[in-house]
PDB file of C-alpha atoms in Angstrom:
ATOM      1  CA  VAL Y   1      -9.308  -3.518  19.285  1.00 92.00           C
ATOM      2  CA  ASN Y   2     -11.836  -0.945  18.090  1.00 95.00           C
ATOM      3  CA  ASN Y   3     -12.866  -0.711  14.422  1.00 96.00           C
ATOM      4  CA  ARG Y   4     -14.933   2.234  13.249  1.00 96.00           C
ATOM      5  CA  GLY Y   5     -16.031   2.912   9.767  1.00 97.00           C
ATOM      6  CA  PHE Y   6     -18.691   3.927   7.294  1.00 97.00           C
ATOM      7  CA  GLU Y   7     -19.892   2.006   4.239  1.00 98.00           C
ATOM      8  CA  PHE Y   8     -21.603   3.580   1.235  1.00 98.00           C
ATOM      9  CA  GLU Y   9     -22.907   2.151  -2.030  1.00 98.00           C
ATOM     10  CA  ALA Y  10     -24.800   3.771  -4.895  1.00 98.00           C
ATOM     11  CA  SER Y  11     -25.769   2.765  -8.406  1.00 98.00           C
ATOM     12  CA  TRP Y  12     -27.628   4.154 -11.414  1.00 98.00           C
ATOM     13  CA  LYS Y  13     -28.968   2.340 -14.466  1.00 97.00           C
ATOM     14  CA  ASP Y  14     -30.762   3.741 -17.487  1.00 97.00           C
ATOM     15  CA  SER Y  15     -31.202   3.332 -21.237  1.00 95.00           C
ATOM     16  CA  ILE Y  16     -31.471   5.594 -24.253  1.00 95.00           C
ATOM     17  CA  GLY Y  17     -32.976   3.703 -27.153  1.00 94.00           C
ATOM     18  CA  ASP Y  18     -30.829   0.660 -27.822  1.00 94.00           C
ATOM     19  CA  PHE Y  19     -28.025   2.030 -25.626  1.00 96.00           C
ATOM     20  CA  ARG Y  20     -27.931   0.787 -22.022  1.00 96.00           C
ATOM     21  CA  TYR Y  21     -25.639   1.999 -19.294  1.00 97.00           C
ATOM     22  CA  GLY Y  22     -25.105   1.610 -15.571  1.00 98.00           C
ATOM     23  CA  ILE Y  23     -22.579   2.778 -13.012  1.00 98.00           C
ATOM     24  CA  SER Y  24     -22.163   1.713  -9.418  1.00 98.00           C
ATOM     25  CA  GLY Y  25     -19.629   2.574  -6.754  1.00 98.00           C
ATOM     26  CA  ASN Y  26     -18.911   1.731  -3.174  1.00 98.00           C
ATOM     27  CA  PHE Y  27     -16.448   2.694  -0.479  1.00 98.00           C
ATOM     28  CA  ALA Y  28     -15.770   1.776   3.112  1.00 98.00           C
ATOM     29  CA  THR Y  29     -13.698   3.680   5.678  1.00 98.00           C
ATOM     30  CA  LEU Y  30     -11.897   2.069   8.591  1.00 97.00           C
ATOM     31  CA  ARG Y  31     -10.255   3.501  11.662  1.00 96.00           C
ATOM     32  CA  ASN Y  32      -8.490   0.687  13.505  1.00 95.00           C
ATOM     33  CA  LYS Y  33      -7.119   1.299  17.012  1.00 94.00           C
ATOM     34  CA  VAL Y  34      -5.922  -0.825  19.924  1.00 92.00           C
ATOM     35  CA  VAL Y  35      -7.873   0.523  22.916  1.00 91.00           C
ATOM     36  CA  LYS Y  36      -6.839  -1.974  25.573  1.00 84.00           C
ATOM     37  CA  GLY Y  37      -3.820  -4.186  25.916  1.00 73.00           C
ATOM     38  CA  THR Y  38      -1.082  -5.091  28.352  1.00 64.00           C
ATOM     39  CA  GLY Y  39       0.052  -1.512  28.869  1.00 61.00           C
ATOM     40  CA  GLN Y  40       3.274  -2.100  26.960  1.00 65.00           C
ATOM     41  CA  SER Y  41       4.355  -2.499  23.379  1.00 71.00           C
ATOM     42  CA  ILE Y  42       4.273  -6.102  22.133  1.00 77.00           C
ATOM     43  CA  PRO Y  43       6.439  -7.007  19.107  1.00 71.00           C
ATOM     44  CA  GLY Y  44       4.662  -8.991  16.406  1.00 72.00           C
ATOM     45  CA  ALA Y  45       5.544 -11.914  14.247  1.00 64.00           C
ATOM     46  CA  GLN Y  46       6.773  -9.727  11.395  1.00 78.00           C
ATOM     47  CA  ARG Y  47      10.546  -9.516  11.628  1.00 78.00           C
ATOM     48  CA  TRP Y  48      13.137  -8.232   9.187  1.00 78.00           C
ATOM     49  CA  ALA Y  49      16.864  -8.785   9.474  1.00 71.00           C
ATOM     50  CA  GLY Y  50      16.380  -9.921  13.068  1.00 75.00           C
ATOM     51  CA  ILE Y  51      14.388  -6.815  14.059  1.00 81.00           C
ATOM     52  CA  ASN Y  52      10.729  -6.686  15.076  1.00 85.00           C
ATOM     53  CA  MET Y  53       8.876  -4.480  12.566  1.00 88.00           C
ATOM     54  CA  THR Y  54       5.220  -4.694  13.660  1.00 90.00           C
ATOM     55  CA  TYR Y  55       3.807  -3.941  17.081  1.00 89.00           C
ATOM     56  CA  PHE Y  56       0.613  -4.284  19.112  1.00 89.00           C
ATOM     57  CA  GLU Y  57       0.278  -1.200  21.294  1.00 89.00           C
ATOM     58  CA  GLU Y  58      -2.518   0.886  22.816  1.00 89.00           C
ATOM     59  CA  GLY Y  59      -3.391   3.990  20.860  1.00 91.00           C
ATOM     60  CA  TYR Y  60      -2.049   2.665  17.529  1.00 92.00           C
ATOM     61  CA  PRO Y  61      -3.460   0.552  14.657  1.00 94.00           C
ATOM     62  CA  LEU Y  62      -3.191  -3.208  15.035  1.00 91.00           C
ATOM     63  CA  TRP Y  63       0.336  -4.433  14.226  1.00 91.00           C
ATOM     64  CA  TYR Y  64       1.553  -1.037  13.027  1.00 93.00           C
ATOM     65  CA  LEU Y  65       4.981  -0.458  11.473  1.00 93.00           C
ATOM     66  CA  LYS Y  66       7.717   0.848  13.757  1.00 92.00           C
ATOM     67  CA  THR Y  67      10.966   2.074  12.200  1.00 93.00           C
ATOM     68  CA  PHE Y  68      13.832   4.523  12.570  1.00 94.00           C
ATOM     69  CA  LYS Y  69      13.084   7.918  10.996  1.00 95.00           C
ATOM     70  CA  VAL Y  70      15.556   9.549   8.635  1.00 96.00           C
ATOM     71  CA  GLU Y  71      15.408  13.306   9.254  1.00 94.00           C
ATOM     72  CA  GLY Y  72      17.924  14.256   6.598  1.00 95.00           C
ATOM     73  CA  ILE Y  73      21.077  13.336   4.713  1.00 96.00           C
ATOM     74  CA  ASP Y  74      24.531  14.794   5.457  1.00 96.00           C
ATOM     75  CA  GLN Y  75      25.515  16.736   2.332  1.00 96.00           C
ATOM     76  CA  GLN Y  76      29.218  16.106   2.848  1.00 96.00           C
ATOM     77  CA  THR Y  77      29.217  12.390   3.660  1.00 96.00           C
ATOM     78  CA  GLY Y  78      25.876  11.168   2.289  1.00 95.00           C
ATOM     79  CA  ALA Y  79      25.134   9.485   5.610  1.00 95.00           C
ATOM     80  CA  PRO Y  80      21.514   9.421   6.849  1.00 96.00           C
ATOM     81  CA  VAL Y  81      20.701  11.539   9.880  1.00 95.00           C
ATOM     82  CA  TYR Y  82      18.359   9.634  12.175  1.00 94.00           C
ATOM     83  CA  LYS Y  83      15.829  11.141  14.585  1.00 94.00           C
ATOM     84  CA  GLU Y  84      16.701  10.500  18.242  1.00 91.00           C
ATOM     85  CA  ILE Y  85      13.662  10.354  20.545  1.00 88.00           C
ATOM     86  CA  ASP Y  86      14.861   8.471  23.643  1.00 79.00           C
ATOM     87  CA  GLY Y  87      17.278  11.168  24.805  1.00 79.00           C
ATOM     88  CA  LYS Y  88      20.226   8.794  24.746  1.00 80.00           C
ATOM     89  CA  PRO Y  89      23.354   9.375  22.654  1.00 81.00           C
ATOM     90  CA  GLY Y  90      23.494   7.332  19.480  1.00 82.00           C
ATOM     91  CA  ILE Y  91      20.743   5.366  17.739  1.00 87.00           C
ATOM     92  CA  THR Y  92      19.074   2.661  19.835  1.00 87.00           C
ATOM     93  CA  ALA Y  93      16.020   0.486  19.368  1.00 85.00           C
ATOM     94  CA  ASP Y  94      14.014   2.978  21.445  1.00 87.00           C
ATOM     95  CA  ASP Y  95      14.455   5.608  18.729  1.00 92.00           C
ATOM     96  CA  ARG Y  96      12.029   3.829  16.449  1.00 91.00           C
ATOM     97  CA  GLU Y  97       8.512   5.225  16.047  1.00 93.00           C
ATOM     98  CA  PHE Y  98       5.231   4.825  14.156  1.00 94.00           C
ATOM     99  CA  ALA Y  99       5.835   4.617  10.381  1.00 95.00           C
ATOM    100  CA  GLY Y 100       2.498   3.489   8.967  1.00 95.00           C
ATOM    101  CA  SER Y 101      -0.112   0.776   8.972  1.00 95.00           C
ATOM    102  CA  GLY Y 102      -0.950  -2.114   6.661  1.00 94.00           C
ATOM    103  CA  ILE Y 103      -4.677  -1.530   7.309  1.00 96.00           C
ATOM    104  CA  PRO Y 104      -6.182   0.798   4.657  1.00 97.00           C
ATOM    105  CA  ASP Y 105      -8.164   3.868   5.672  1.00 97.00           C
ATOM    106  CA  LEU Y 106     -10.379   3.596   2.611  1.00 98.00           C
ATOM    107  CA  THR Y 107     -11.400   0.684   0.388  1.00 98.00           C
ATOM    108  CA  TYR Y 108     -13.449   1.416  -2.744  1.00 98.00           C
ATOM    109  CA  GLY Y 109     -14.765  -0.062  -5.979  1.00 98.00           C
ATOM    110  CA  LEU Y 110     -16.309   1.080  -9.228  1.00 98.00           C
ATOM    111  CA  THR Y 111     -18.294  -0.837 -11.883  1.00 98.00           C
ATOM    112  CA  LEU Y 112     -19.258   0.447 -15.318  1.00 98.00           C
ATOM    113  CA  GLU Y 113     -21.749  -1.393 -17.538  1.00 98.00           C
ATOM    114  CA  LEU Y 114     -22.460  -0.486 -21.144  1.00 98.00           C
ATOM    115  CA  GLY Y 115     -24.715  -2.191 -23.675  1.00 97.00           C
ATOM    116  CA  TYR Y 116     -25.833  -1.668 -27.242  1.00 96.00           C
ATOM    117  CA  LYS Y 117     -28.201  -4.095 -28.878  1.00 92.00           C
ATOM    118  CA  GLY Y 118     -26.495  -7.497 -28.544  1.00 93.00           C
ATOM    119  CA  PHE Y 119     -23.192  -6.181 -27.197  1.00 96.00           C
ATOM    120  CA  ASP Y 120     -22.371  -5.591 -23.530  1.00 97.00           C
ATOM    121  CA  LEU Y 121     -19.261  -4.347 -21.742  1.00 98.00           C
ATOM    122  CA  VAL Y 122     -18.460  -4.563 -18.040  1.00 98.00           C
ATOM    123  CA  VAL Y 123     -15.442  -2.849 -16.450  1.00 98.00           C
ATOM    124  CA  LEU Y 124     -14.728  -3.530 -12.773  1.00 98.00           C
ATOM    125  CA  GLY Y 125     -12.129  -1.738 -10.676  1.00 98.00           C
ATOM    126  CA  SER Y 126     -11.153  -1.519  -7.037  1.00 98.00           C
ATOM    127  CA  GLY Y 127      -8.625   0.178  -4.852  1.00 98.00           C
ATOM    128  CA  VAL Y 128      -7.385   1.130  -1.380  1.00 98.00           C
ATOM    129  CA  GLN Y 129      -6.085   4.379   0.073  1.00 97.00           C
ATOM    130  CA  GLY Y 130      -4.058   5.143   3.189  1.00 96.00           C
ATOM    131  CA  ILE Y 131      -1.960   2.005   3.467  1.00 97.00           C
ATOM    132  CA  GLU Y 132       1.780   1.631   3.956  1.00 97.00           C
ATOM    133  CA  LYS Y 133       4.071  -1.306   3.177  1.00 95.00           C
ATOM    134  CA  PHE Y 134       7.650  -2.005   4.254  1.00 93.00           C
ATOM    135  CA  PHE Y 135      10.009  -3.136   1.476  1.00 90.00           C
ATOM    136  CA  CYS Y 136      11.879  -6.284   2.537  1.00 82.00           C
ATOM    137  CA  LEU Y 137      12.089  -8.444  -0.579  1.00 74.00           C
ATOM    138  CA  ASN Y 138      15.836  -8.622  -0.844  1.00 66.00           C
ATOM    139  CA  ARG Y 139      17.940 -11.125   1.108  1.00 63.00           C
ATOM    140  CA  GLY Y 140      18.008 -10.353   4.820  1.00 54.00           C
ATOM    141  CA  ASP Y 141      21.683 -11.308   5.054  1.00 60.00           C
ATOM    142  CA  SER Y 142      22.745  -9.166   2.072  1.00 62.00           C
ATOM    143  CA  PHE Y 143      21.097  -5.759   1.648  1.00 58.00           C
ATOM    144  CA  THR Y 144      22.765  -5.197  -1.719  1.00 63.00           C
ATOM    145  CA  GLN Y 145      21.107  -8.121  -3.523  1.00 71.00           C
ATOM    146  CA  ASN Y 146      17.663  -8.200  -5.136  1.00 75.00           C
ATOM    147  CA  THR Y 147      16.911  -4.701  -3.879  1.00 80.00           C
ATOM    148  CA  LEU Y 148      15.288  -1.646  -5.420  1.00 86.00           C
ATOM    149  CA  THR Y 149      17.256   0.069  -8.190  1.00 86.00           C
ATOM    150  CA  GLU Y 150      16.216   3.512  -6.890  1.00 90.00           C
ATOM    151  CA  PHE Y 151      18.147   2.944  -3.684  1.00 89.00           C
ATOM    152  CA  TYR Y 152      21.217   3.404  -5.895  1.00 88.00           C
ATOM    153  CA  THR Y 153      20.124   5.472  -8.878  1.00 91.00           C
ATOM    154  CA  GLN Y 154      18.460   8.132  -6.658  1.00 94.00           C
ATOM    155  CA  ALA Y 155      21.124   8.086  -3.945  1.00 94.00           C
ATOM    156  CA  TRP Y 156      23.732  10.637  -2.858  1.00 96.00           C
ATOM    157  CA  GLN Y 157      26.890  10.328  -4.942  1.00 95.00           C
ATOM    158  CA  SER Y 158      29.164  13.195  -3.854  1.00 95.00           C
ATOM    159  CA  PRO Y 159      29.154  16.437  -1.847  1.00 95.00           C
ATOM    160  CA  SER Y 160      28.012  18.221  -4.993  1.00 95.00           C
ATOM    161  CA  SER Y 161      25.008  15.891  -5.528  1.00 93.00           C
ATOM    162  CA  THR Y 162      21.578  17.496  -5.859  1.00 94.00           C
ATOM    163  CA  GLY Y 163      18.063  16.131  -6.244  1.00 94.00           C
ATOM    164  CA  TYR Y 164      18.842  12.818  -4.576  1.00 95.00           C
ATOM    165  CA  LYS Y 165      16.272  10.983  -2.461  1.00 95.00           C
ATOM    166  CA  TYR Y 166      18.320   8.399  -0.598  1.00 95.00           C
ATOM    167  CA  PRO Y 167      21.605   8.439   1.385  1.00 95.00           C
ATOM    168  CA  LYS Y 168      24.853   6.959   0.181  1.00 94.00           C
ATOM    169  CA  PRO Y 169      24.388   3.171  -0.175  1.00 88.00           C
ATOM    170  CA  ASP Y 170      25.916   1.459   2.813  1.00 87.00           C
ATOM    171  CA  ALA Y 171      25.435  -2.289   3.239  1.00 78.00           C
ATOM    172  CA  PHE Y 172      26.853  -2.053   6.764  1.00 81.00           C
ATOM    173  CA  ASP Y 173      24.221   0.349   8.103  1.00 85.00           C
ATOM    174  CA  PRO Y 174      21.543  -1.869   9.749  1.00 81.00           C
ATOM    175  CA  ASN Y 175      19.533   1.210  10.787  1.00 89.00           C
ATOM    176  CA  PHE Y 176      18.742   2.192   7.178  1.00 89.00           C
ATOM    177  CA  ALA Y 177      17.532  -1.350   6.496  1.00 85.00           C
ATOM    178  CA  SER Y 178      14.807  -0.808   9.132  1.00 89.00           C
ATOM    179  CA  SER Y 179      14.119   2.882   8.540  1.00 93.00           C
ATOM    180  CA  ASP Y 180      11.108   4.745   7.190  1.00 95.00           C
ATOM    181  CA  MET Y 181      12.925   5.218   3.880  1.00 95.00           C
ATOM    182  CA  ARG Y 182      11.887   1.637   3.096  1.00 93.00           C
ATOM    183  CA  VAL Y 183       8.234   2.357   3.873  1.00 96.00           C
ATOM    184  CA  PHE Y 184       6.140   3.068   0.767  1.00 96.00           C
ATOM    185  CA  ASP Y 185       2.630   4.266   0.097  1.00 97.00           C
ATOM    186  CA  ALA Y 186       0.855   1.119  -1.107  1.00 97.00           C
ATOM    187  CA  SER Y 187      -2.362   2.845  -2.164  1.00 97.00           C
ATOM    188  CA  PHE Y 188      -3.605   1.678  -5.560  1.00 98.00           C
ATOM    189  CA  PHE Y 189      -6.489   1.466  -7.994  1.00 98.00           C
ATOM    190  CA  LYS Y 190      -6.614  -1.410 -10.463  1.00 98.00           C
ATOM    191  CA  ILE Y 191      -8.878  -2.670 -13.196  1.00 98.00           C
ATOM    192  CA  LYS Y 192      -9.798  -6.187 -12.076  1.00 97.00           C
ATOM    193  CA  GLN Y 193     -12.000  -7.181 -15.014  1.00 97.00           C
ATOM    194  CA  ILE Y 194     -12.862  -6.074 -18.516  1.00 98.00           C
ATOM    195  CA  GLN Y 195     -15.555  -8.252 -20.060  1.00 98.00           C
ATOM    196  CA  LEU Y 196     -16.945  -7.828 -23.559  1.00 98.00           C
ATOM    197  CA  GLY Y 197     -19.877  -9.985 -24.571  1.00 97.00           C
ATOM    198  CA  TYR Y 198     -22.283 -10.529 -27.387  1.00 96.00           C
ATOM    199  CA  THR Y 199     -25.684 -12.181 -27.165  1.00 93.00           C
ATOM    200  CA  VAL Y 200     -26.465 -14.123 -30.354  1.00 91.00           C
ATOM    201  CA  PRO Y 201     -30.040 -13.501 -31.560  1.00 90.00           C
ATOM    202  CA  ARG Y 202     -32.437 -16.168 -30.331  1.00 87.00           C
ATOM    203  CA  ASN Y 203     -33.726 -17.074 -33.776  1.00 87.00           C
ATOM    204  CA  ILE Y 204     -30.188 -18.231 -34.593  1.00 88.00           C
ATOM    205  CA  VAL Y 205     -29.291 -20.170 -31.431  1.00 88.00           C
ATOM    206  CA  LYS Y 206     -32.635 -21.981 -31.315  1.00 88.00           C
ATOM    207  CA  LYS Y 207     -31.577 -23.828 -34.477  1.00 87.00           C
ATOM    208  CA  ILE Y 208     -28.937 -25.644 -32.413  1.00 86.00           C
ATOM    209  CA  ALA Y 209     -31.297 -26.336 -29.494  1.00 86.00           C
ATOM    210  CA  MET Y 210     -30.055 -23.422 -27.350  1.00 86.00           C
ATOM    211  CA  SER Y 211     -32.136 -20.676 -25.766  1.00 82.00           C
ATOM    212  CA  ASN Y 212     -29.393 -18.073 -25.123  1.00 84.00           C
TER     213      ASN Y 212
END
């Protein structure tokens, strides 16, 4: 497995009178690729509804997602139209293809520090970009329970439906349960910490035998 990437970090701190500030950021890129293996696709430990979802294969990221691809939705029936790539009639396991990777292309962070006299504020955030996740939180033996609301509220309803995103809900279609329509962009940025502090003047804390 070959991992290539670039890491960068920069920071700046300064003050203007009693006001202090600082900002620092970092990011790291990663290109993960299997360059040598057994010459064939190896299914991984990640299974969903009895189907292997992650694979180890030359030329792809480590344990990448492999799913059926929905090319469109039949306007009259609401049924998903799957892409066929193996040249055989009907949908088979060989019609599945690369659908994303759980390894992010970019990881980054940002820290902001502000201070005025005895007060100080620190805000810390981090995020990732270029990462995909497969939704499989509902029960594997019942695709209609504990699932995403949008699979129903944004689904085809009738031949006159418009603006829908998903095909007609069908609990008996195992292909949809392992299709790319359940793969989501998992990129995010989140604030991990917000810390506000105040340093009590030393002439006060020394009265109780403290230095800071």
